[in-house]
Short mmCIF file of C-alpha atoms in Angstrom, two decimals:
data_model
loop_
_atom_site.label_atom_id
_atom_site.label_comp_id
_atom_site.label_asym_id
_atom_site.label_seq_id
_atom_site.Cartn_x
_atom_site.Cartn_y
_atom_site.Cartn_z
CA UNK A 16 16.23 12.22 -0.74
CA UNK A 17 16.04 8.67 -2.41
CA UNK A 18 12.81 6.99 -1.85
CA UNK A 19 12.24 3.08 -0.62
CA UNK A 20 14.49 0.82 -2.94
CA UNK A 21 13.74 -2.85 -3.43
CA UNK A 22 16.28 -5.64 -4.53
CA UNK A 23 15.91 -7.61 -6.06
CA UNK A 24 13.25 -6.31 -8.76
CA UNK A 25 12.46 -9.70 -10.44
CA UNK A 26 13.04 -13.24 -9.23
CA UNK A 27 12.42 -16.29 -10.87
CA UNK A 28 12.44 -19.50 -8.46
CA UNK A 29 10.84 -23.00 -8.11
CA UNK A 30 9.04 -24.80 -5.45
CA UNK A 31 10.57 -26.08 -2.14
CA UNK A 32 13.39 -23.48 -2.73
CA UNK A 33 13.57 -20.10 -0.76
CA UNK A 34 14.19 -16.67 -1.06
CA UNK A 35 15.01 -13.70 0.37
CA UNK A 36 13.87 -10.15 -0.57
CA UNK A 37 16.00 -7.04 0.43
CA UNK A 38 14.40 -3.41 1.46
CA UNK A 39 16.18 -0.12 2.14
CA UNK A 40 13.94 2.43 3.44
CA UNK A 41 13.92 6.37 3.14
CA UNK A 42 17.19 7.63 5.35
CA UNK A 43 16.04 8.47 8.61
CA UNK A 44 12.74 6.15 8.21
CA UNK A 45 12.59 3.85 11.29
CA UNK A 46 9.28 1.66 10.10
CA UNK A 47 9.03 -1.10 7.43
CA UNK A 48 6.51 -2.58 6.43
CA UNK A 49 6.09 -5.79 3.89
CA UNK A 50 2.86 -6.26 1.60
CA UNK A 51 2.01 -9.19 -0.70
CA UNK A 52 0.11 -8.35 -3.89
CA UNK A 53 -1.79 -10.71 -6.06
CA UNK A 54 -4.30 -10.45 -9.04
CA UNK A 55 -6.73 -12.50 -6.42
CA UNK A 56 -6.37 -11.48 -2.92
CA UNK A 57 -5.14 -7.76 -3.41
CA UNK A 58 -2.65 -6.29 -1.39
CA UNK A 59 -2.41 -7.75 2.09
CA UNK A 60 -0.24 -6.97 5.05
CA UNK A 61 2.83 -9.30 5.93
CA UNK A 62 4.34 -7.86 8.75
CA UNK A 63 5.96 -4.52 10.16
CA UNK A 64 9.12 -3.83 12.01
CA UNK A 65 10.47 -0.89 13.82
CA UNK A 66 13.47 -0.75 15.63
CA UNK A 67 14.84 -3.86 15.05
CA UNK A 68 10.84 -5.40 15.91
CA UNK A 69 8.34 -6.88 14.75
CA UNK A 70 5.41 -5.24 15.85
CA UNK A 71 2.77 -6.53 13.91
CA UNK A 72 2.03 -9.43 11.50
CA UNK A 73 -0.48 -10.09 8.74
CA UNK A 74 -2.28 -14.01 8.63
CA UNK A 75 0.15 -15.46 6.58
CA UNK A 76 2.36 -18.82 7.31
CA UNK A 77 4.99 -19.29 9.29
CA UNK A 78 6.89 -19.76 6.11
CA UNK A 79 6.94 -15.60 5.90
CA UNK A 80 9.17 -14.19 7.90
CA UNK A 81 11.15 -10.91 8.09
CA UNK A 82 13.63 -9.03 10.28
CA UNK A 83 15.32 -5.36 10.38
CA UNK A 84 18.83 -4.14 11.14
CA UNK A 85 20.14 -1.80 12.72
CA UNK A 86 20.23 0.74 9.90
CA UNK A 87 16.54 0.06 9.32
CA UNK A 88 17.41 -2.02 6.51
CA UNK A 89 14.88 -5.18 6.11
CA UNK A 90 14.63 -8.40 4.62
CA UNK A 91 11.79 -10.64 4.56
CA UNK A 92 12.46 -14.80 3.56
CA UNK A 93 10.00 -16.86 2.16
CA UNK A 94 10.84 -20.55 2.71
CA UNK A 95 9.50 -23.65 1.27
CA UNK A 96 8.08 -21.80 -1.86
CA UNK A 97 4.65 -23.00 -3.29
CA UNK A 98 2.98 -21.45 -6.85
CA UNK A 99 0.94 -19.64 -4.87
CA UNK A 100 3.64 -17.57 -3.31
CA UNK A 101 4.06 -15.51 -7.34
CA UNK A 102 3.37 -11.94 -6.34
CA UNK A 103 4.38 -8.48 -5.83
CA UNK A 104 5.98 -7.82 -2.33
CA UNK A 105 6.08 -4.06 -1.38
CA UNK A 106 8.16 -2.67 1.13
CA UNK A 107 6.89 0.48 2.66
CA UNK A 108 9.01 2.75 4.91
CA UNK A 109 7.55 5.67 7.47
CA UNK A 110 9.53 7.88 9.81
CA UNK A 111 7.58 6.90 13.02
CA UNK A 112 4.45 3.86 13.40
CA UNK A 113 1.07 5.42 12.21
CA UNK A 114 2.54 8.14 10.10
CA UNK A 115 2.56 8.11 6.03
CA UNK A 116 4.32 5.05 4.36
CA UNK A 117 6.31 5.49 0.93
CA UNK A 118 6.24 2.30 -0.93
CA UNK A 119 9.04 0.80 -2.90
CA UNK A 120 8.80 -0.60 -6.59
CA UNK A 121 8.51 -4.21 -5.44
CA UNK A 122 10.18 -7.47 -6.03
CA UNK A 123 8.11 -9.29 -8.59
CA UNK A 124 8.80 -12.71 -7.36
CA UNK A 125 7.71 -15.77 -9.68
CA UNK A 126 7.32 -19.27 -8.55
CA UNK A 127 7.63 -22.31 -11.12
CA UNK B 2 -11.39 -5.02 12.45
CA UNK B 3 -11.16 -2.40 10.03
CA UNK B 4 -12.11 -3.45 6.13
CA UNK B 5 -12.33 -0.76 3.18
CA UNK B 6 -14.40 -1.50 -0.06
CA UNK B 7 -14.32 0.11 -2.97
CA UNK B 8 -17.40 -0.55 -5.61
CA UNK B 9 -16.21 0.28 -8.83
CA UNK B 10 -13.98 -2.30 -10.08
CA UNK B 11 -13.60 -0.34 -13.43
CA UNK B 12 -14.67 3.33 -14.06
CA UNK B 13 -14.10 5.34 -17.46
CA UNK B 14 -13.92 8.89 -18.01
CA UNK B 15 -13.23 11.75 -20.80
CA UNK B 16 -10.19 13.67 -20.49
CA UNK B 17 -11.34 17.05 -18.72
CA UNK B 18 -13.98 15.24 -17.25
CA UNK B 19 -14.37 15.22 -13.35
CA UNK B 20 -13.62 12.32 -11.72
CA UNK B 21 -15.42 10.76 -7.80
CA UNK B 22 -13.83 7.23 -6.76
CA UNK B 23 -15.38 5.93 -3.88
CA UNK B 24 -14.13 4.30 -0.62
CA UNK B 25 -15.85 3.21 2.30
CA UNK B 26 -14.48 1.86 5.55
CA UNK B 27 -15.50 0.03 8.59
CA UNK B 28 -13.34 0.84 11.45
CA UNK B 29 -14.50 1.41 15.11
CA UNK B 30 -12.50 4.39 16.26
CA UNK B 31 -11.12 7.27 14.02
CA UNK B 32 -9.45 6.05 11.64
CA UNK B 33 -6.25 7.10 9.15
CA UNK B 34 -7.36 7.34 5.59
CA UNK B 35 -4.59 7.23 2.36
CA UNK B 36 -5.14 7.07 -1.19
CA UNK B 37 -2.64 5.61 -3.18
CA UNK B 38 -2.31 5.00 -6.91
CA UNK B 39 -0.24 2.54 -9.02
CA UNK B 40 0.79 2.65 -12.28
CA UNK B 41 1.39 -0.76 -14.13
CA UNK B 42 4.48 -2.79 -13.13
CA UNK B 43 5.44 0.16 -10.40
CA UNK B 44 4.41 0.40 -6.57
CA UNK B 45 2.12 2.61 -4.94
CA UNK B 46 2.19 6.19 -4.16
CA UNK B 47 1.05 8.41 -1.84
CA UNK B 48 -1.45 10.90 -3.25
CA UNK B 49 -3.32 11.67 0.04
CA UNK B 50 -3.82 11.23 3.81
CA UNK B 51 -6.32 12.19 6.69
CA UNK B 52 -5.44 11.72 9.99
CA UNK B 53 -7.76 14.35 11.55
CA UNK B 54 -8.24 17.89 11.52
CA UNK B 55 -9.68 19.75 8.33
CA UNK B 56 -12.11 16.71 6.71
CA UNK B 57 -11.42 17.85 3.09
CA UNK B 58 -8.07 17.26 2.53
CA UNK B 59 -5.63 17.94 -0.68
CA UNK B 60 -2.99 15.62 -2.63
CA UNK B 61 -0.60 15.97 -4.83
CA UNK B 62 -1.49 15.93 -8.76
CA UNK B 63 -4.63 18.05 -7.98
CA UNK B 64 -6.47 15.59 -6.41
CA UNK B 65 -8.44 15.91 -3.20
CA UNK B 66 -10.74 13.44 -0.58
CA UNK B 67 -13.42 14.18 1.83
CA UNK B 68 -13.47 12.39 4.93
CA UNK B 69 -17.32 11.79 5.84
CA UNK B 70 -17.58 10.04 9.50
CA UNK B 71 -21.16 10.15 8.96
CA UNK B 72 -21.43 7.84 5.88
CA UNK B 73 -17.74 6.19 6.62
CA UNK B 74 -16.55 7.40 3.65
CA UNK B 75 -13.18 8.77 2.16
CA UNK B 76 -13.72 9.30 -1.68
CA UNK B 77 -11.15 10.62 -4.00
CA UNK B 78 -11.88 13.60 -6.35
CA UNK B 79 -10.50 15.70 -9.22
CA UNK B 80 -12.29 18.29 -11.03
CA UNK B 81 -10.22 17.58 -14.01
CA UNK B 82 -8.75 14.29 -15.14
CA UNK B 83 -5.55 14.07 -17.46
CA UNK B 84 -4.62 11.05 -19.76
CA UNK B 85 -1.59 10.33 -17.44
CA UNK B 86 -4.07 9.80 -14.30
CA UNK B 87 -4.92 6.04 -16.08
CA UNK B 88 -3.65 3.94 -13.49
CA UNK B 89 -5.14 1.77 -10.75
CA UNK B 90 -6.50 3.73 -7.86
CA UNK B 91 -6.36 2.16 -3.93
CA UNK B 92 -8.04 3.48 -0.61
CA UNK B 93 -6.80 2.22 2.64
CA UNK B 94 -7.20 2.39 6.31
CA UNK B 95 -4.73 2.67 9.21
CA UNK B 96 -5.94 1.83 12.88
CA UNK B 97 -3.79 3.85 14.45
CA UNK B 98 -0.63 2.29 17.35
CA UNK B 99 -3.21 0.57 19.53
CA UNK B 100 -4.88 -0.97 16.66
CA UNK B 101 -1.86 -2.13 14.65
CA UNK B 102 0.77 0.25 14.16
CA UNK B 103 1.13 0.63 10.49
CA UNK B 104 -0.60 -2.01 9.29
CA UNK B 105 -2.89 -0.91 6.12
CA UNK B 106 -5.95 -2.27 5.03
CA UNK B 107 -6.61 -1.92 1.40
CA UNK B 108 -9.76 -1.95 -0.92
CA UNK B 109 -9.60 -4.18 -3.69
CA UNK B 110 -8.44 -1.03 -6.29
CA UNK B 111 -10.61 1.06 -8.89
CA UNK B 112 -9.13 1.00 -12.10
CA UNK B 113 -9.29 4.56 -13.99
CA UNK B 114 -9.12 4.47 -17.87
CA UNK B 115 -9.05 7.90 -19.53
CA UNK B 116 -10.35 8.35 -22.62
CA UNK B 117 -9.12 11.00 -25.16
#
């Protein structure tokens, strides 16, 4: 079974532009989660969607924002980019909410 | 709300050595323990999980965790550490669907060199 891929791996962008970041979980995985990680505030949870939901949501700006598709798919968007915004995102997938998460490779996502 | 720290920022250890990280967590209820480990440049990956039951539980790669409620701890153990288990080392804490789904809370990372 393939695991959680992320696309794209690397992005380079500047400030003021946006971008979006692409997940595809496990097949048959109904729960995505996003995490931001960064050499000074560690990882830290963005949000999580099942079913097409967003269920929860980390303390991050309004500027963060995600959705999921029908086929469980996700994408999160980060508008309005600032410097500060350079980090790894993670996608996670689990079957159901509160059960194991697989993490993806991550989008390493720079910001000039 | 639930936080998880891990004190050693940086621990070193002989190859064949045994190896304890720590974790401790502050949650209110029973919580949902995972260790995860990343390797430079890649995500994370699931080496272990508690969720109840049995409080010593086993991992892949021969590693294993006890879950003390107690002393609100969860630390990671292998009697024997291999070159290849230098990587960066995370606990983490779930709160379960009424206490945010699966949102995880993460300690700040222990980072495991091995030396030869």
């Amino acid at each position: 079974k393939a695991g959680v891929t992320q696309t794209p791996r690397y992005l380079i962008k500047t400030r003021g532009q946006q971008v979006t970041l692409s997940c595809s979980p496990i097949s048959g995985h109904r729960s995505v989660s996003w995490y931001q990680q960064t050499p000074g505030q560690g990882l830290q949870f963005l949000f999580e969607y099942f079913s097409e939901t967003q269920r929860n949501k980390g303390n991050f700006p309004g500027r963060f924002s995600g959705r999921q598709f029908s086929n469980s798919r996700s994408e999160m968007n980060v508008s309005t980019l600032e410097l500060g915004d350079s980090a790894l995102y993670l996608c996670a997938s689990s079957f159901e909410r509160v059960t194991e998460q697989f993490f993806g490779p991550g989008t390493r996502l720079t910001v000039l | 709300a639930q936080s998880v720290t891990q004190p050693d920022i940086h621990i070193t250890v002989s190859e064949g050595a045994s190896l304890e990280l720590r974790c401790n967590y502050s949650y209110g209820a029973t919580p949902y323990l995972f260790w995860y480990v990343q390797s430079p440049g890649q995500g994370l990956q699931l080496l272990l999980k508690y969720f109840s039951g049995d409080t010593l539980v086993q991992g892949i790669k021969g590693f294993e965790a006890e879950f003390k409620r107690s002393q609100s701890s969860f630390n990671l153990r292998k009697p024997s550490v291999h070159w290849s288990d230098a990587a960066e080392y995370f606990c983490a804490v779930g709160a379960g669907v009424t206490g945010g789904g699966n949102k995880l809370t993460f300690g700040t990372g222990t980072q495991l060199k091995v030396e030869l």
